[in-house]
PDB file of C-alpha atoms in Angstrom:
ATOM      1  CA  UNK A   1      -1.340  13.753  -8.617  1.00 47.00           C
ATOM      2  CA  UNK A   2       1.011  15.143  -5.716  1.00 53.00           C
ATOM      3  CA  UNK A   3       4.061  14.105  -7.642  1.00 54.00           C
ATOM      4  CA  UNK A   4       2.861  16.577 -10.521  1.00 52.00           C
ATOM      5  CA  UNK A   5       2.202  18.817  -8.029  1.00 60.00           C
ATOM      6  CA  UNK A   6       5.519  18.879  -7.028  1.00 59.00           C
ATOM      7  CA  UNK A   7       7.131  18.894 -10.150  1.00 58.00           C
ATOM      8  CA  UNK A   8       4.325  21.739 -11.446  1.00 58.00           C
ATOM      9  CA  UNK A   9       5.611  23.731  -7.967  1.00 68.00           C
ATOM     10  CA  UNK A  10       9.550  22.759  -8.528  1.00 63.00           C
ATOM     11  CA  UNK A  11       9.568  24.276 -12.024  1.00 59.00           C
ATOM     12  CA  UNK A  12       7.436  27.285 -11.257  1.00 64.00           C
ATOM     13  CA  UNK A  13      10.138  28.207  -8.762  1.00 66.00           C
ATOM     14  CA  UNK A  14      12.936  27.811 -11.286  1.00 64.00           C
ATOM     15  CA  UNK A  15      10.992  29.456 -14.048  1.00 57.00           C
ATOM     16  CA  UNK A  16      10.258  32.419 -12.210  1.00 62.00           C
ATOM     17  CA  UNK A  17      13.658  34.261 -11.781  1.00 62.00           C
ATOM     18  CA  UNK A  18      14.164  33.707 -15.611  1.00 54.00           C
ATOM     19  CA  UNK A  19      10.993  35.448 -16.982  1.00 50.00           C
ATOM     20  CA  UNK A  20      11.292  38.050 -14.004  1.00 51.00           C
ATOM     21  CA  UNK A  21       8.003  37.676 -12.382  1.00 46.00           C
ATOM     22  CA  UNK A  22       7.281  40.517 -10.156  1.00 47.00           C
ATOM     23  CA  UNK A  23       5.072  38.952  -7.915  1.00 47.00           C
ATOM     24  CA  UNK A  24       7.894  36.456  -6.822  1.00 49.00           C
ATOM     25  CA  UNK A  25       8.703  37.110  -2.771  1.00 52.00           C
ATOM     26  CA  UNK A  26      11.812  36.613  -0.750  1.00 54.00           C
ATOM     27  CA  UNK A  27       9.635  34.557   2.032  1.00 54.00           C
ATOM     28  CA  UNK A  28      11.644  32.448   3.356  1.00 50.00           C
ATOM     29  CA  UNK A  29       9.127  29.750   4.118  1.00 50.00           C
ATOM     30  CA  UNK A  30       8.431  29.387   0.479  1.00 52.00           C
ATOM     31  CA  UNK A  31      11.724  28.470  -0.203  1.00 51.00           C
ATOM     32  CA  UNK A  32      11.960  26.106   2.677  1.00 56.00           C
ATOM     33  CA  UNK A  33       8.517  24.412   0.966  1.00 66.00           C
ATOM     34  CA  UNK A  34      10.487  24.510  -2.836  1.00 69.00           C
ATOM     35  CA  UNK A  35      13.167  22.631  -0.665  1.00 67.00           C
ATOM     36  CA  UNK A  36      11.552  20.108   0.925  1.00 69.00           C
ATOM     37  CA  UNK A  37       9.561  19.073  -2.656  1.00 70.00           C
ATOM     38  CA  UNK A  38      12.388  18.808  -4.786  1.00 70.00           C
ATOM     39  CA  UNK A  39      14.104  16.748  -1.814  1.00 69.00           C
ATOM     40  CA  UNK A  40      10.701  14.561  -1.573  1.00 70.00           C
ATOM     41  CA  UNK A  41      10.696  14.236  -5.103  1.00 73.00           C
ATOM     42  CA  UNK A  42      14.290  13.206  -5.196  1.00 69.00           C
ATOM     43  CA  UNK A  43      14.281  10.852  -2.363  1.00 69.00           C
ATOM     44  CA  UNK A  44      11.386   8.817  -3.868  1.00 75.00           C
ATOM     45  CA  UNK A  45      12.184   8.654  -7.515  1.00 77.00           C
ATOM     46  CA  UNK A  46      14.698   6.035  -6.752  1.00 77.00           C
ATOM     47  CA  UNK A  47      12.273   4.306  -4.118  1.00 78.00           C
ATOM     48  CA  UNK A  48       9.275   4.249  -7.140  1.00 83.00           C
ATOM     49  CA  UNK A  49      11.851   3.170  -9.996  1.00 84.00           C
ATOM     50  CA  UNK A  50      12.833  -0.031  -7.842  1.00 86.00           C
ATOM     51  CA  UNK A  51       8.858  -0.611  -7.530  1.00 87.00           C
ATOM     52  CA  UNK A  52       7.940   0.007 -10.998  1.00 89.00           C
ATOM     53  CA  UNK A  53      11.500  -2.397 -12.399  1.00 90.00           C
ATOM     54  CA  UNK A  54      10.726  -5.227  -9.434  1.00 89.00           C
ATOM     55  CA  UNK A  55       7.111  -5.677 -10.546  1.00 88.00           C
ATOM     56  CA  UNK A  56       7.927  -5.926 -14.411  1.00 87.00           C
ATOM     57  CA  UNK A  57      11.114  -8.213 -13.241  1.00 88.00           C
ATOM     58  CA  UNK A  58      10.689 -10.282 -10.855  1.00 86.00           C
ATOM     59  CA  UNK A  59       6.670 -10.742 -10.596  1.00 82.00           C
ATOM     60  CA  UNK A  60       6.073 -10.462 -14.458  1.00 84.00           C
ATOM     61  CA  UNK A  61       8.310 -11.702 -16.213  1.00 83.00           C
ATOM     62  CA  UNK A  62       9.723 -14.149 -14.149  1.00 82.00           C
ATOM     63  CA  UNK A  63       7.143 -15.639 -12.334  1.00 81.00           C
ATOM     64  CA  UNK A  64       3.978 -15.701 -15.066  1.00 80.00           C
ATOM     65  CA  UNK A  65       6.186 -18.148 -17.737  1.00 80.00           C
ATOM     66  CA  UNK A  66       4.866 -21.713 -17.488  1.00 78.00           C
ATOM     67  CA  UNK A  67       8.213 -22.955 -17.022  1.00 78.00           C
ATOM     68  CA  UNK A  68       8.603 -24.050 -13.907  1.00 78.00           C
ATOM     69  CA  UNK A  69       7.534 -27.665 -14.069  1.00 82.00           C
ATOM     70  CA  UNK A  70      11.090 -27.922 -15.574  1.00 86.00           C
ATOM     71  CA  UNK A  71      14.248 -27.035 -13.872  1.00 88.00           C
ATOM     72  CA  UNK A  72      16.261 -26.279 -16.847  1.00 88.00           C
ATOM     73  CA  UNK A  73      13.623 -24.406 -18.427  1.00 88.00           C
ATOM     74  CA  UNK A  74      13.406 -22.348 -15.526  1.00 86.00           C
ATOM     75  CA  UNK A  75      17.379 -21.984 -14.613  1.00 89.00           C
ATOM     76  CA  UNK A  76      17.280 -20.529 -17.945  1.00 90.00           C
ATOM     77  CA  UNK A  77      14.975 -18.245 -17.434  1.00 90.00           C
ATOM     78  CA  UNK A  78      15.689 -16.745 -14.250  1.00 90.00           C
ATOM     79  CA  UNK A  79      19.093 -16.160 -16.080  1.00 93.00           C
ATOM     80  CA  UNK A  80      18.075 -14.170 -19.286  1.00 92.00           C
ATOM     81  CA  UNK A  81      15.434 -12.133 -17.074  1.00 92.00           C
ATOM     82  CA  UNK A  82      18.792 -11.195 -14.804  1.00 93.00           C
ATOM     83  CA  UNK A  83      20.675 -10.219 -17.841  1.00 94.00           C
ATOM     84  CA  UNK A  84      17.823  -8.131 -19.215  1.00 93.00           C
ATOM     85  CA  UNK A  85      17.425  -6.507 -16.521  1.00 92.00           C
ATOM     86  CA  UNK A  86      21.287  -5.015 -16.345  1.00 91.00           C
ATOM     87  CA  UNK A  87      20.850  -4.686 -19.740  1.00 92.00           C
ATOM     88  CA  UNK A  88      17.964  -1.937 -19.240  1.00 90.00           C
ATOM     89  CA  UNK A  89      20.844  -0.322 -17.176  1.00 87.00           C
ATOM     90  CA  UNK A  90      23.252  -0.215 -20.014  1.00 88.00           C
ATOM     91  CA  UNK A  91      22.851   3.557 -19.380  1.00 86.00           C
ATOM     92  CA  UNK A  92      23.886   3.809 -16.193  1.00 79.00           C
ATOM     93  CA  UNK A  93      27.240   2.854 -17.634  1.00 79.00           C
ATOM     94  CA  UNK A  94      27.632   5.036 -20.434  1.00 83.00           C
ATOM     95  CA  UNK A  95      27.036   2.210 -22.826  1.00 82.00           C
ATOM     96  CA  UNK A  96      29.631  -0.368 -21.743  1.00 85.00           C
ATOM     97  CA  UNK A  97      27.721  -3.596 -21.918  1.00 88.00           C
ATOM     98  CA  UNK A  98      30.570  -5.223 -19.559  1.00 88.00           C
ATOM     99  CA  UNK A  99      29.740  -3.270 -16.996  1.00 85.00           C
ATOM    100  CA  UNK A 100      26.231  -4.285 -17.127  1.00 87.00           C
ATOM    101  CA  UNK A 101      26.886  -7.227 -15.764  1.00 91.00           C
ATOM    102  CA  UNK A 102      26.687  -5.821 -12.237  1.00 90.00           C
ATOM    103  CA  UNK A 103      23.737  -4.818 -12.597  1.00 90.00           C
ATOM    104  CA  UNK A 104      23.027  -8.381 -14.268  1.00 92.00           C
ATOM    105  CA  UNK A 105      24.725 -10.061 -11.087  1.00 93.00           C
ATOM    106  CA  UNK A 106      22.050  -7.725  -8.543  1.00 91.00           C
ATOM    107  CA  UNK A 107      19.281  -9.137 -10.626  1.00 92.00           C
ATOM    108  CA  UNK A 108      19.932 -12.946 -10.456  1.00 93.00           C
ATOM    109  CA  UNK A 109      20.621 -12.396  -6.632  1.00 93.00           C
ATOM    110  CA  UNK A 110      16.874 -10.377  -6.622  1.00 92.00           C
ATOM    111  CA  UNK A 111      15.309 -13.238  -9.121  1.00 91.00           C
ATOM    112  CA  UNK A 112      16.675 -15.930  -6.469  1.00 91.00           C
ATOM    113  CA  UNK A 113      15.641 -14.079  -3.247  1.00 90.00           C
ATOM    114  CA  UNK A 114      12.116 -13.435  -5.111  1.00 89.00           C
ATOM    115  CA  UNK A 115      11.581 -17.354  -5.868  1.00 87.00           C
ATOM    116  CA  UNK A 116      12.675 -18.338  -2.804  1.00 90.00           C
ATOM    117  CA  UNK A 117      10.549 -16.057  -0.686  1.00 89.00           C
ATOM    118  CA  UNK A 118       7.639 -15.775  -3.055  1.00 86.00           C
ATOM    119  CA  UNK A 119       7.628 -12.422  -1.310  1.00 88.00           C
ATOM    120  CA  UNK A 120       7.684  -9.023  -3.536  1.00 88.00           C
ATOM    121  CA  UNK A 121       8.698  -6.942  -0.351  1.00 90.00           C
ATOM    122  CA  UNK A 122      12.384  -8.702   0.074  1.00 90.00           C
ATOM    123  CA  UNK A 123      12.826  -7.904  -2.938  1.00 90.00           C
ATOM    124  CA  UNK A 124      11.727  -4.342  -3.009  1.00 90.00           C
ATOM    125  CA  UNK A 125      14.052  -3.548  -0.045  1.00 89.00           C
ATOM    126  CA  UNK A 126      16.939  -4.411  -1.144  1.00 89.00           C
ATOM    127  CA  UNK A 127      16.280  -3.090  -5.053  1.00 88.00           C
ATOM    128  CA  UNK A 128      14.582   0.747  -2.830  1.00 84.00           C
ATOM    129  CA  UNK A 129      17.691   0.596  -0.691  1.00 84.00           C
ATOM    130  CA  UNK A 130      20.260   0.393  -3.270  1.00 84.00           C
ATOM    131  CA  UNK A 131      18.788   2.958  -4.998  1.00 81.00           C
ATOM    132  CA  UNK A 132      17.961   5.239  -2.770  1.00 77.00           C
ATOM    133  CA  UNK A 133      21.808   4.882  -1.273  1.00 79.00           C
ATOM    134  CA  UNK A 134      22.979   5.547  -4.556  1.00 77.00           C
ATOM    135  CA  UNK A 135      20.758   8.580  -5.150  1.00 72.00           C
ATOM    136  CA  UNK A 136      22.133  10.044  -1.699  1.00 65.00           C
ATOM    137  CA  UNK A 137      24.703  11.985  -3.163  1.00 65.00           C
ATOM    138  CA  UNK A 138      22.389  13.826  -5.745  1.00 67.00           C
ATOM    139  CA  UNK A 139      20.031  14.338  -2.349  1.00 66.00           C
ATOM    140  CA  UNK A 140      23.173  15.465  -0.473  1.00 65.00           C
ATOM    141  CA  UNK A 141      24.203  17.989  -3.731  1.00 70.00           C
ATOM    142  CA  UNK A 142      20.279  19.191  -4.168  1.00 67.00           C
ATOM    143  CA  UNK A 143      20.323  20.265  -0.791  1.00 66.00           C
ATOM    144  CA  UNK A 144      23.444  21.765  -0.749  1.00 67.00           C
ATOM    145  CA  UNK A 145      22.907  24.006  -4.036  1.00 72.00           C
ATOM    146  CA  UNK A 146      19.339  25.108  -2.903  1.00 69.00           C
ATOM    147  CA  UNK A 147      20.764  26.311   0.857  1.00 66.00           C
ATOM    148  CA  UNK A 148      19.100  23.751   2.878  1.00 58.00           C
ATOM    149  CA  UNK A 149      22.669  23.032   4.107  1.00 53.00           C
ATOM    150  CA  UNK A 150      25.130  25.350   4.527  1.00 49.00           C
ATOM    151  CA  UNK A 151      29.092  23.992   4.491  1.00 48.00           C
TER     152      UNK A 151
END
């Protein structure tokens, strides 16, 4: 509910200039609200994504198979689910399934950390990390374009 809150909030402020609502005002604590949500917002999509791909990963589709009684059954396995999962990222590379084998390569280190640890939370730190480094830039741009940050 707050995150369509936000989003309800984030595109009210950038629909308003555009269909010239009069009631709009120049308060500058409104602005520094707009800021902070679409910062919020941007900060934990990347945090949520890693929660919502480690679950479906690591927990359900790696660890519900009845394989693991047998180790080649289960090599195997943690090996296709790391190569699905930089396959869902083939996006992230403009299509060039080469390069999803990064992405591949993250998600065998993930499966490995996640069987050895039983633990969802290793896993989830390194995966909410990652992306929220890599979505630092976008956060660093957002704030720059709506005046948070002046350079």
């Amino acid at each position: 509910m707050v995150v369509f809150k936000v989003v309800v909030t984030v595109l009210g402020a950038l629909l308003r200039p555009l269909v010239g609502d009069s009631a709009a005002t120049n308060d500058p604590s409104e602005g520094i609200s707009l800021t902070f949500a679409v910062l919020l917002f941007a900060s934990l999509n990347p945090v949520v994504t890693a929660l919502i791909e480690d679950f479906t990963f690591r927990h359900t589709l790696l660890l519900k198979f009845p394989v693991w009684n047998r180790f080649a059954l289960a090599a195997g396995l943690t090996v296709v689910n790391a190569l699905v999962f930089g396959a869902v990222h083939i996006n992230n590379f403009g299509g060039q399934w080469l390069l999803t084998l990064t992405f591949a390569g993250a998600g065998l280190v993930m499966n490995l950390a996640y069987l050895w640890t039983r633990n969802i939370w290793h896993v989830l730190l390194m995966h909410g990390m990652n992306n929220f480094l890599l979505g630092g830039p976008i956060t660093v741009l957002l704030t720059h374009l709506l005046g948070a940050v002046t350079a």
